[in-house]
CSV table of C-alpha atoms in Angstrom, one decimal:
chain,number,residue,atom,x,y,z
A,1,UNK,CA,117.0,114.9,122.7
A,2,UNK,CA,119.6,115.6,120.1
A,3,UNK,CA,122.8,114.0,120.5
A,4,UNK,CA,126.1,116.4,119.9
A,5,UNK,CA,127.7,116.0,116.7
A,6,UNK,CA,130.5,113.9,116.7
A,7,UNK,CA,134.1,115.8,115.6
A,8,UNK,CA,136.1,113.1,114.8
A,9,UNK,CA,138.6,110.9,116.7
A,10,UNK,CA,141.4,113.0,116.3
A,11,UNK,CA,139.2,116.2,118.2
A,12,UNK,CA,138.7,113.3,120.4
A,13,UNK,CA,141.8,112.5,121.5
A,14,UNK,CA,142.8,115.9,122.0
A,15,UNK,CA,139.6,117.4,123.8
A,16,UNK,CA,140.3,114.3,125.8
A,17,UNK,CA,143.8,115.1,126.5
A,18,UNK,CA,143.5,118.8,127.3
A,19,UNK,CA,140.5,118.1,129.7
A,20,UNK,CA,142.4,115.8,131.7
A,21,UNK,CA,145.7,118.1,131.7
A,22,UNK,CA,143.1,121.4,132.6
A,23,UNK,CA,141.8,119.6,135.9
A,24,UNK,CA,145.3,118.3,136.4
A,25,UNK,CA,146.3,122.4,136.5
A,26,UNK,CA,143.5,123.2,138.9
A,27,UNK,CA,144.1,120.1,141.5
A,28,UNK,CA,148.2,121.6,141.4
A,29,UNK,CA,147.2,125.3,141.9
A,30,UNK,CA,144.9,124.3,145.2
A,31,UNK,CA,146.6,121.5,146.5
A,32,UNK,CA,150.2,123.0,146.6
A,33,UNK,CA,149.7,126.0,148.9
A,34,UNK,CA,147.9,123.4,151.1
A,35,UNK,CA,150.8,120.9,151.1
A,36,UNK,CA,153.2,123.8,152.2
A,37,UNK,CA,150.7,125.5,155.3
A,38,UNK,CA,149.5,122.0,156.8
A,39,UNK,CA,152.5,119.6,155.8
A,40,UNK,CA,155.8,121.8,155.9
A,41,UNK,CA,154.5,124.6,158.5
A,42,UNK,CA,155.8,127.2,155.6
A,43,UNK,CA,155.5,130.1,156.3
A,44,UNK,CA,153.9,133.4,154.4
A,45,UNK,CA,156.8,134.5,152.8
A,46,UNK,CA,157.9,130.8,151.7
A,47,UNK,CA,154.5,130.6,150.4
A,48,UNK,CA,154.7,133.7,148.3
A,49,UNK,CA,158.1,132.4,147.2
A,50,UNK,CA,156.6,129.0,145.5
A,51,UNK,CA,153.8,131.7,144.2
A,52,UNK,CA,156.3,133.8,142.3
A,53,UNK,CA,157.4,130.2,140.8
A,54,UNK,CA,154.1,130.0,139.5
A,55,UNK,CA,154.6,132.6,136.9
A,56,UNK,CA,158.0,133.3,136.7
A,57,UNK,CA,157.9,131.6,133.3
A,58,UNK,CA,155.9,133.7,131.7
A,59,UNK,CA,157.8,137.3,131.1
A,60,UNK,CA,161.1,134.9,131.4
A,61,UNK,CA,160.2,132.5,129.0
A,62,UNK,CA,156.7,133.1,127.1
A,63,UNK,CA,158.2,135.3,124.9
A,64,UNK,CA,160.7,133.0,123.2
A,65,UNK,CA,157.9,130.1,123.2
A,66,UNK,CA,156.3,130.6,120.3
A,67,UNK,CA,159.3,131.1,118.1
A,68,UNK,CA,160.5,127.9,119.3
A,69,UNK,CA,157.1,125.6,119.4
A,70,UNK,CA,156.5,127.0,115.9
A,71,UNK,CA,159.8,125.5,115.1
A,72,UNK,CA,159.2,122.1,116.4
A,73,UNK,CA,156.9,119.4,116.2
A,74,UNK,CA,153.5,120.5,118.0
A,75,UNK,CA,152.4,117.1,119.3
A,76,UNK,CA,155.9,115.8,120.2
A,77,UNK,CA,156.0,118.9,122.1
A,78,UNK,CA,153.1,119.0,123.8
A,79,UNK,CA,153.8,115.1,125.0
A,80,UNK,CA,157.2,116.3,126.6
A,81,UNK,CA,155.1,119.4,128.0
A,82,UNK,CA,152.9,116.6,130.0
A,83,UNK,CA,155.6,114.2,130.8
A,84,UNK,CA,157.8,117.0,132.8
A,85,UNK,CA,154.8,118.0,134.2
A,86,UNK,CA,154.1,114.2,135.2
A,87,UNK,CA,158.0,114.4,136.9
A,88,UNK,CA,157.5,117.5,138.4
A,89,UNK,CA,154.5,116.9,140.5
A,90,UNK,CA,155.9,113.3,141.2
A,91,UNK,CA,158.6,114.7,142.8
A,92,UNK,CA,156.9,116.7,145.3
A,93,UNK,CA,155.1,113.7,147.4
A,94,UNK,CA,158.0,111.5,146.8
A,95,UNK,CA,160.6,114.5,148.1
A,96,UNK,CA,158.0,114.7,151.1
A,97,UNK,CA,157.8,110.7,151.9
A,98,UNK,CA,162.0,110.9,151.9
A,99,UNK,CA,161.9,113.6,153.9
A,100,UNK,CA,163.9,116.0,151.9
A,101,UNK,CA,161.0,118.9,150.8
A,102,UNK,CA,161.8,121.9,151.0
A,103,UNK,CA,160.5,125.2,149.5
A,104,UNK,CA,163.6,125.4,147.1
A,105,UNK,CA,162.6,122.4,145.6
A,106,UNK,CA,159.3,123.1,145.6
A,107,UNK,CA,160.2,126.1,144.2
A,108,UNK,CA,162.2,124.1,141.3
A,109,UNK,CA,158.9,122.1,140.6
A,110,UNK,CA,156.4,124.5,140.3
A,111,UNK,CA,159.3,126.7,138.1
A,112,UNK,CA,159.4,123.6,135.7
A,113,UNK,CA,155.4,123.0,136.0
A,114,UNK,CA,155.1,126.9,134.7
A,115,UNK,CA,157.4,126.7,132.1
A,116,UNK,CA,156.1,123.6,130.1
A,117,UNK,CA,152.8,124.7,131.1
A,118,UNK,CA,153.1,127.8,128.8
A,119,UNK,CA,154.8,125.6,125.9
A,120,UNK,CA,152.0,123.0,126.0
A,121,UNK,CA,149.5,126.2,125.8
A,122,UNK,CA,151.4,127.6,122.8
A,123,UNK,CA,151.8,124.0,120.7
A,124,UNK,CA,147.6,123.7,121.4
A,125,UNK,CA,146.7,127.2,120.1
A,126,UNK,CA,147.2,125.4,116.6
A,127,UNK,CA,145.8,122.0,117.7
A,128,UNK,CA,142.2,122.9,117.2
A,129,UNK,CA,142.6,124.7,113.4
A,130,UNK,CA,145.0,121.9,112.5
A,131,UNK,CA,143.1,119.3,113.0
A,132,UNK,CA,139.3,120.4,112.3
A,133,UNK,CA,137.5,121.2,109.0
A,134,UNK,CA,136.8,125.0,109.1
A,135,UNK,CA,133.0,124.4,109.8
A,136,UNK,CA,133.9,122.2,112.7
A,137,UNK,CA,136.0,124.8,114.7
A,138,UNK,CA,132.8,126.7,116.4
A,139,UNK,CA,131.8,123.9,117.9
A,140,UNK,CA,135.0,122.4,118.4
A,141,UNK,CA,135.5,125.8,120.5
A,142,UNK,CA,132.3,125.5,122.5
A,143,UNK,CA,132.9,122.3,123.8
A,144,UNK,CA,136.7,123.2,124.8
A,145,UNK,CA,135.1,126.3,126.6
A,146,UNK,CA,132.3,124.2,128.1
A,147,UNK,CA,135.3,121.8,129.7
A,148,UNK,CA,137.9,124.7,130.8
A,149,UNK,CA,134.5,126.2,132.5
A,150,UNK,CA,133.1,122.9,133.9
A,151,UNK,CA,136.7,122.5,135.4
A,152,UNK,CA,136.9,126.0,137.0
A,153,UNK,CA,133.9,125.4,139.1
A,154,UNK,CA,134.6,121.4,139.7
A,155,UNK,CA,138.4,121.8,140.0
A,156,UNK,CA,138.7,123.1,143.5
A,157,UNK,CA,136.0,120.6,145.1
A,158,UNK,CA,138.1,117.9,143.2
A,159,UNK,CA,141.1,118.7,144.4
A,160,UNK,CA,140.0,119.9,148.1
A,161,UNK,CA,138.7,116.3,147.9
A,162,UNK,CA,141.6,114.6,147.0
A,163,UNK,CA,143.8,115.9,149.8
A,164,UNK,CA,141.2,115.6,152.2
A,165,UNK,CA,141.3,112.0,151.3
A,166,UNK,CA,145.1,111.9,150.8
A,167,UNK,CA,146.8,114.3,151.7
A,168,UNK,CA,150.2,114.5,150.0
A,169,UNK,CA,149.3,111.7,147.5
A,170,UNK,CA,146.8,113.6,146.0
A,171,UNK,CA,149.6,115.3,143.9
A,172,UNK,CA,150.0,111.5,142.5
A,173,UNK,CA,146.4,111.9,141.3
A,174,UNK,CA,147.9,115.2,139.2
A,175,UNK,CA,150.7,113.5,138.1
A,176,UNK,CA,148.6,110.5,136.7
A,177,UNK,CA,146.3,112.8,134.9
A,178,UNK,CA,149.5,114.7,133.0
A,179,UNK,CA,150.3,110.7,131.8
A,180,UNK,CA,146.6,110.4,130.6
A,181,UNK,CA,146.7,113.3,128.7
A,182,UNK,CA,150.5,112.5,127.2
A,183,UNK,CA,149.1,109.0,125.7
A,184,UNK,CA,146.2,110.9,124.3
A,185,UNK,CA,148.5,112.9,122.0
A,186,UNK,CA,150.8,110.0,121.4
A,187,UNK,CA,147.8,108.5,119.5
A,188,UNK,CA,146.9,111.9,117.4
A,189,UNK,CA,148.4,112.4,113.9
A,190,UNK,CA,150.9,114.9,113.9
A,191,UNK,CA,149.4,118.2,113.2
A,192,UNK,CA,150.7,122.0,112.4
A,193,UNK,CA,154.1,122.8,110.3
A,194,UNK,CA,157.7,123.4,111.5
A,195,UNK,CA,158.3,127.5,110.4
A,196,UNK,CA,160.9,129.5,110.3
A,197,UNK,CA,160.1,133.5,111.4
A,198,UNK,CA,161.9,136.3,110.2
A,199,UNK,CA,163.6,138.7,112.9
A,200,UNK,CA,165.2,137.5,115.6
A,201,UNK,CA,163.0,137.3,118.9
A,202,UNK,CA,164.6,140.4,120.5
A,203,UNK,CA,163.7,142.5,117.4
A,204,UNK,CA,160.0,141.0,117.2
A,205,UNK,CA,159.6,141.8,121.3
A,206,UNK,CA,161.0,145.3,121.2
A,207,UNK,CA,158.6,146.2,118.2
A,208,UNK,CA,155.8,144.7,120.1
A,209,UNK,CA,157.2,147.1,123.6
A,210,UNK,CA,157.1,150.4,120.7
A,211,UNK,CA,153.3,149.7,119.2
A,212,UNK,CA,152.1,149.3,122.8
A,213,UNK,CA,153.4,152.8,123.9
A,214,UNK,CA,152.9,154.3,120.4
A,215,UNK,CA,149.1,154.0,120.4
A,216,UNK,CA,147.3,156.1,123.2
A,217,UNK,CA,144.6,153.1,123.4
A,218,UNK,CA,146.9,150.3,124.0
A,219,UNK,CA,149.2,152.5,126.0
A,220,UNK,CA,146.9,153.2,128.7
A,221,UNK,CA,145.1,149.6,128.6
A,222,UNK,CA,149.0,148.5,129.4
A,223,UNK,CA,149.4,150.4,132.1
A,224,UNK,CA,145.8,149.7,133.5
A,225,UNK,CA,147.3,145.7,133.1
A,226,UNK,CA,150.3,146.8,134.6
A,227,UNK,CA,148.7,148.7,137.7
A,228,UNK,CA,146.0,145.9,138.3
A,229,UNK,CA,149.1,143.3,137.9
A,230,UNK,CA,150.7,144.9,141.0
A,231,UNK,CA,148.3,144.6,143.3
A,232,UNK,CA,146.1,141.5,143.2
A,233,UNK,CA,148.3,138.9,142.8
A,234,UNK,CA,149.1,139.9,146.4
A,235,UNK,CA,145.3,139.3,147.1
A,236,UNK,CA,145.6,136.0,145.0
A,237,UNK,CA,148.6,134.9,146.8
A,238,UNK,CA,147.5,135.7,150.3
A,239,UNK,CA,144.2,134.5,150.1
A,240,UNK,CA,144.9,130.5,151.3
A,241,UNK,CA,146.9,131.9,154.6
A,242,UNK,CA,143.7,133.9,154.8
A,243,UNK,CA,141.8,131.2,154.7
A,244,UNK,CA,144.0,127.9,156.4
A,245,UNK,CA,146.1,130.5,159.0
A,246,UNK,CA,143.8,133.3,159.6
A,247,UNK,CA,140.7,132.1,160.0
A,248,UNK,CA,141.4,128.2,160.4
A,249,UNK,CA,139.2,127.0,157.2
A,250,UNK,CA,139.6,123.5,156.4
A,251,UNK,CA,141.3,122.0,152.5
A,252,UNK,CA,137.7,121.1,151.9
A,253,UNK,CA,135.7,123.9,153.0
A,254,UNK,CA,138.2,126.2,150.7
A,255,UNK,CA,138.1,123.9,148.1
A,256,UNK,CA,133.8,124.4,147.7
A,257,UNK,CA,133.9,128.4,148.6
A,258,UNK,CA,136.4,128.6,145.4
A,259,UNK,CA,134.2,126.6,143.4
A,260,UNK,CA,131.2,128.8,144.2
A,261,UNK,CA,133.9,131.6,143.5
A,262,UNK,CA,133.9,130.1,139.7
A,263,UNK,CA,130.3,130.2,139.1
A,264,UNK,CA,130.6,134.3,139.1
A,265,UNK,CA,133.3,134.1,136.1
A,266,UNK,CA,131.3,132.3,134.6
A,267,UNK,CA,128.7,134.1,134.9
A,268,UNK,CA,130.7,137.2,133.9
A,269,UNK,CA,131.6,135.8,130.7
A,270,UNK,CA,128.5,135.7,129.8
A,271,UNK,CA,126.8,139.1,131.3
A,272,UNK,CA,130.1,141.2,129.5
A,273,UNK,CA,129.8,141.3,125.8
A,274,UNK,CA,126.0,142.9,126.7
A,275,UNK,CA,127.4,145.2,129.1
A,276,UNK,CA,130.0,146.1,126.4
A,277,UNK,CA,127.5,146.2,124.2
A,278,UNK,CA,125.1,149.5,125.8
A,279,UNK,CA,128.2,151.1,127.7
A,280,UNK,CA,131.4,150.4,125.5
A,281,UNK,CA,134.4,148.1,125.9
A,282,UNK,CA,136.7,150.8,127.1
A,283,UNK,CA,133.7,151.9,129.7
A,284,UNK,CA,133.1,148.5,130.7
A,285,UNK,CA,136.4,147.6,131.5
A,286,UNK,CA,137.1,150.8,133.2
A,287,UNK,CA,134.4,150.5,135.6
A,288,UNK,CA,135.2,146.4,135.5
A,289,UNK,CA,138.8,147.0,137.0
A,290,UNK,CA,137.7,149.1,140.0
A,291,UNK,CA,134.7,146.8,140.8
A,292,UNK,CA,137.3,143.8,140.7
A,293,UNK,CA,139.4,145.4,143.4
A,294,UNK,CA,136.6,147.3,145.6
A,295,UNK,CA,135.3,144.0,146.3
A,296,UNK,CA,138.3,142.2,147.0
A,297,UNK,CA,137.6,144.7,150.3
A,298,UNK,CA,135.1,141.8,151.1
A,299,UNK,CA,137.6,139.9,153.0
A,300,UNK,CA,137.4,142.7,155.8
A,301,UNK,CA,134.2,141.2,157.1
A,302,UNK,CA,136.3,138.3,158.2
A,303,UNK,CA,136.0,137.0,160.9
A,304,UNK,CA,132.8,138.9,162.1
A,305,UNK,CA,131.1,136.9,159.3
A,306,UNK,CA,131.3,133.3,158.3
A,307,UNK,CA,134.4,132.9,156.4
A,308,UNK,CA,133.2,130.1,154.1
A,309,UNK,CA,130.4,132.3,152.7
A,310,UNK,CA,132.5,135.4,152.6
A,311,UNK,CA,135.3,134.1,150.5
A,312,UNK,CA,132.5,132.4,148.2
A,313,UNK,CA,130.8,135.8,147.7
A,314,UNK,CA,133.7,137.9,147.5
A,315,UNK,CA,135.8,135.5,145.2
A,316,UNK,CA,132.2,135.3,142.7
A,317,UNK,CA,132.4,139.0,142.5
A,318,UNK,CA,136.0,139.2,141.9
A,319,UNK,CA,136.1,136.8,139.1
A,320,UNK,CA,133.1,138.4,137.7
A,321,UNK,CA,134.4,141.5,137.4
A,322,UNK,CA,137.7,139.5,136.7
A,323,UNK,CA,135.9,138.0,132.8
A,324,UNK,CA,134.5,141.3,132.1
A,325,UNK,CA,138.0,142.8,132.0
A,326,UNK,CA,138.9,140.1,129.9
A,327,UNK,CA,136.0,140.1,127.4
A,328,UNK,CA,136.5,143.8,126.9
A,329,UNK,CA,140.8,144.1,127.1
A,330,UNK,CA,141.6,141.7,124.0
A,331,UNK,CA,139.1,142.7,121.4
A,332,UNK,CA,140.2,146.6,122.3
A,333,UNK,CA,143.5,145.9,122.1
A,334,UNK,CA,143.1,143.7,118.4
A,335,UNK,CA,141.1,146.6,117.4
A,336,UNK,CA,144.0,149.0,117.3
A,337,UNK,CA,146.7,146.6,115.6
A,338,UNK,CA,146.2,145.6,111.9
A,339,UNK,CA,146.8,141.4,111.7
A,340,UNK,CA,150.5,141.1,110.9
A,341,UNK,CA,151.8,142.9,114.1
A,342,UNK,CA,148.5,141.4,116.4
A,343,UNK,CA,151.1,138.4,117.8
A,344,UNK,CA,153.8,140.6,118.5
A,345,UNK,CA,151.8,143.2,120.0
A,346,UNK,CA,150.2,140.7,122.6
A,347,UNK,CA,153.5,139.0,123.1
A,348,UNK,CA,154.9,142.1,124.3
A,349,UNK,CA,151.8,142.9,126.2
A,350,UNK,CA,152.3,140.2,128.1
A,351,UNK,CA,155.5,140.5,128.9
A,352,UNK,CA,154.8,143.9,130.3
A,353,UNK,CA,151.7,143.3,132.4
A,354,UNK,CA,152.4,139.5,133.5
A,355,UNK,CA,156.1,140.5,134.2
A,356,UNK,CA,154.9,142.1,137.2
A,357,UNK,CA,152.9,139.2,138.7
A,358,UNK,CA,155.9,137.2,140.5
A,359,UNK,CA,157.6,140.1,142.5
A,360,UNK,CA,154.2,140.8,143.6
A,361,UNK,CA,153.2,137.4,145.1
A,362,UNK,CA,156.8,137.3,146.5
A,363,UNK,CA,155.8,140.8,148.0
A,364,UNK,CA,152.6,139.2,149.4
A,365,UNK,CA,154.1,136.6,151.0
A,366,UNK,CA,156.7,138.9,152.7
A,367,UNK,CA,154.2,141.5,153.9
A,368,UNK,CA,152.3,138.8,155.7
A,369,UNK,CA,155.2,137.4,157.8
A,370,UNK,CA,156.6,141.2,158.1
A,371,UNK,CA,152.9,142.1,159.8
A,372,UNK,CA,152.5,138.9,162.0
A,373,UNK,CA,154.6,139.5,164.8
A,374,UNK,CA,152.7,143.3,165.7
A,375,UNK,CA,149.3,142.2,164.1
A,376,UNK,CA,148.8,138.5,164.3
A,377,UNK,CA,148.7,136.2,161.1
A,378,UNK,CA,145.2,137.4,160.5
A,379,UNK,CA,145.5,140.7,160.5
A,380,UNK,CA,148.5,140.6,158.5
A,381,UNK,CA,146.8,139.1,155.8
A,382,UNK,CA,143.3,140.9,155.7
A,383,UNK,CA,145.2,144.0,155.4
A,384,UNK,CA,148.0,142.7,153.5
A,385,UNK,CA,145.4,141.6,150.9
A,386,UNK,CA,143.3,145.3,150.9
A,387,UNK,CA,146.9,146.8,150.2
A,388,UNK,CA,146.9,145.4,147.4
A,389,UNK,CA,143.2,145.8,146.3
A,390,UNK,CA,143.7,149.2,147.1
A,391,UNK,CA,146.9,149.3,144.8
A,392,UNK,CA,145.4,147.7,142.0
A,393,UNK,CA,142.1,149.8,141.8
A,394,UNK,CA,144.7,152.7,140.7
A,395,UNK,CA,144.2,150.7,137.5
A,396,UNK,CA,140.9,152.5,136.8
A,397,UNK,CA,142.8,156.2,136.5
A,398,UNK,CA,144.7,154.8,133.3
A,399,UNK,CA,141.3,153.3,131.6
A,400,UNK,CA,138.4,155.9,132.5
A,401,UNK,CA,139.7,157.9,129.2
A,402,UNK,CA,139.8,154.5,126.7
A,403,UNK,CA,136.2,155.1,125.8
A,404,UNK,CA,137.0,158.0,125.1
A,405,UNK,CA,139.8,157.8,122.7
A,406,UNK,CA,137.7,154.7,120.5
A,407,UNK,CA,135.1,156.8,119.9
A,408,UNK,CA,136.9,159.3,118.3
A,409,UNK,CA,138.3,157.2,116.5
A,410,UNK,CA,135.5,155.4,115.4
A,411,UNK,CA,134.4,159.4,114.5
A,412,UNK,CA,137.6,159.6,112.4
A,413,UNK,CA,136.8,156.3,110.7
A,414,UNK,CA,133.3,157.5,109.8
A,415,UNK,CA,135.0,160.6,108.2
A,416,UNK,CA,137.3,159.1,106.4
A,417,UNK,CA,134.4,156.9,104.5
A,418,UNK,CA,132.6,160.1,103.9
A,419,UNK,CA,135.2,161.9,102.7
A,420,UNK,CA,135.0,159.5,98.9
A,421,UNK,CA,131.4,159.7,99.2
A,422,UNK,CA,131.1,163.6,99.9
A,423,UNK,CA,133.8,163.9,96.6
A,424,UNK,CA,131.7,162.3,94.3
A,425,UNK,CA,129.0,163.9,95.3
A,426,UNK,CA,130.4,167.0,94.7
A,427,UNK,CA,131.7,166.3,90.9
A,428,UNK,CA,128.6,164.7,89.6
A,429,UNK,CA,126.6,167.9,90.9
């Protein structure tokens, strides 16, 4: 058998590094819901609260990150990124052993854990380039991709594990992975350059708000965004008082059901550029966006059907669908932008459709606790979570006429080549 080709010890340290820091995000995202519901009692709405945390950062903040990262030095940054990480999740087990956790503190730590989260993204987006020969970077990719992927479907047992075995502590486990991955960057060469942008960031966002609403493609791929963005992170957020309240799972048992769940965006991933291939991008991820919410509905077969399988199914099918919308969104939305306005157009696109995301976990976790008392915790949560399924599959209205509008314009394009031949034609005759 053929051994993989070595890339180098400085891909080395930093595919080391990132791993360690991506299985550190996944063992945080499971384990801290579960340290509110069975440690601190919390209830639905403090749970959605500590959810909005999660991405609060990114319409706040993400906008301004890259202007700033690009102006500082990448690996230095990305070291501080892991180290107030490492304090962050520190402080939540050591808060709970004093006896002084609360949900605005936890709130404070998963707030900070967001935010450096999105500059340690930003300063590795020019890790990879940096610091590989241009024939390297394929493969440099493909193993990044094969770790992020191996850690979607492992994370969750991992950290289901963890708890299970340690309950609070398990968050040290986190912490000491964001320290790993700090000491592998210490030991990379510096990489990137310190640049200077023209515009100020307000003038660079607000350009980025008019090219999304100028161009009919990207307008109504933003408001598909926008639309799906309302609604399932109430499913997203609801889902572990589904699960630990409503129907009494255990840390472990949702821990393996979400790692099943993983295997179908994976396999999604895979399965859409074909798709996109016979039917269209825009027609793929039209029909990918209501197929993502219908099955969400899954979770009504609770509890007249084992929950453990049901939230394996449905959570396969949802991510499924889930990759196909992402295969299809960013290469439609590059295609309408020339390259010296693609960052700022998917900066502001982000801000628009992510901005979204924490009112509507906070509007999750209300609804729950609203519809306990006159339905029971359950209840409230199946149909809290179908809400917003229901909301989100509106999405579909704004991208059923994408397809549409890219192949006229792939018709225009083909006329506009012609239109030089057609002329020469004409005066050598």
């Amino acid at each position: 058998m053929r051994l993989p080709q070595a890339l180098g010890r400085q891909f080395n340290l930093f595919w080391a590094g990132h791993a360690v820091s991506t299985v550190g995000d996944r063992i945080t995202t499971l384990v801290v819901p579960a340290v509110m519901i069975f440690a601190l009692q919390s209830s639905a709405f403090e749970v959605g609260v500590v959810a909005m945390a999660q991405y609060l950062g990114i319409p706040l903040i993400g906008p301004i990150a890259g202007v700033l990262v690009d102006r500082w030095d990448k690996r230095l940054t990305m070291i501080a990124c892991d180290l107030i990480r490492l304090a962050a999740i520190a402080a939540i087990p050591v808060a709970y052993w004093l006896g002084v956790l609360s949900t605005p503190l936890l709130f404070l730590c998963v707030a900070a854990i967001s935010g450096a989260t999105i500059f340690f993204n930003v300063g590795a987006l020019v890790a990879v380039p940096a610091a590989m020969e241009q024939e390297q970077l394929v493969r440099a990719y493909s193993r990044l991709e094969g770790t992020r992927s191996v850690s979607e479907v492992a994370g969750p047992s991992i950290a289901a594990g963890l708890y299970s075995a340690l309950g609070v502590a398990a968050l040290l486990v986190d912490a000491a992975s964001y320290l790993v991955s700090a000491t592998c960057f210490r030991y990379m060469r510096p990489w990137g350059v310190r640049t200077t942008q023209e515009g100020s960031v307000w003038s660079r966002l607000t350009l980025g708000f008019r090219l999304n609403w100028a161009d009919p493609v990207l307008r109504r791929v933003c408001l598909a965004a926008i639309t799906l963005n309302s609604g399932g992170p109430v499913f997203v957020t609801v889902l572990p008082i589904l699960a630990y309240q409503g129907l009494g799972m255990s840390v472990a048992a949702f821990g393996a059901a979400m790692s099943v769940a993983a295997v179908g965006a994976l396999l999604g991933a895979v399965v859409a550029p074909k798709v996109a291939g016979r039917l269209g991008a825009g027609r793929t991820l039209a029909w990918a966006l209501l197929l993502h919410c219908l099955v969400g509905l899954g979770v009504l077969t609770t509890p007249a059907l084992p929950p453990g399988p049901v939230i394996a199914v449905t959570m396969s099918c949802y991510g499924f669908f889930m990759s196909c919308i992402n295969v299809c969104s960013a290469p439609i939305r590059q295609s309408r932008m020339s390259a010296a306005h693609q960052g700022t157009m998917h900066a502001a696109f982000r801000t628009l459709t992510w901005g979204v995301i924490p009112l509507a976990a906070l509007v999750g976790g209300l609804s729950v606790s609203v519809l306990t008392a006159p339905l029971g915790v359950l209840d409230a949560a199946r149909w809290t979570m179908a809400g917003g399924t229901i909301l989100a599959a509106f999405s579909f209205l704004w991208a059923i006429g994408v397809q549409q509008l890219l192949d006229q314009a792939d018709r225009d394009r083909a006329a506009a080549a012609a239109e030089p031949v057609a002329e020469l034609a004409e005066s050598a005759s």
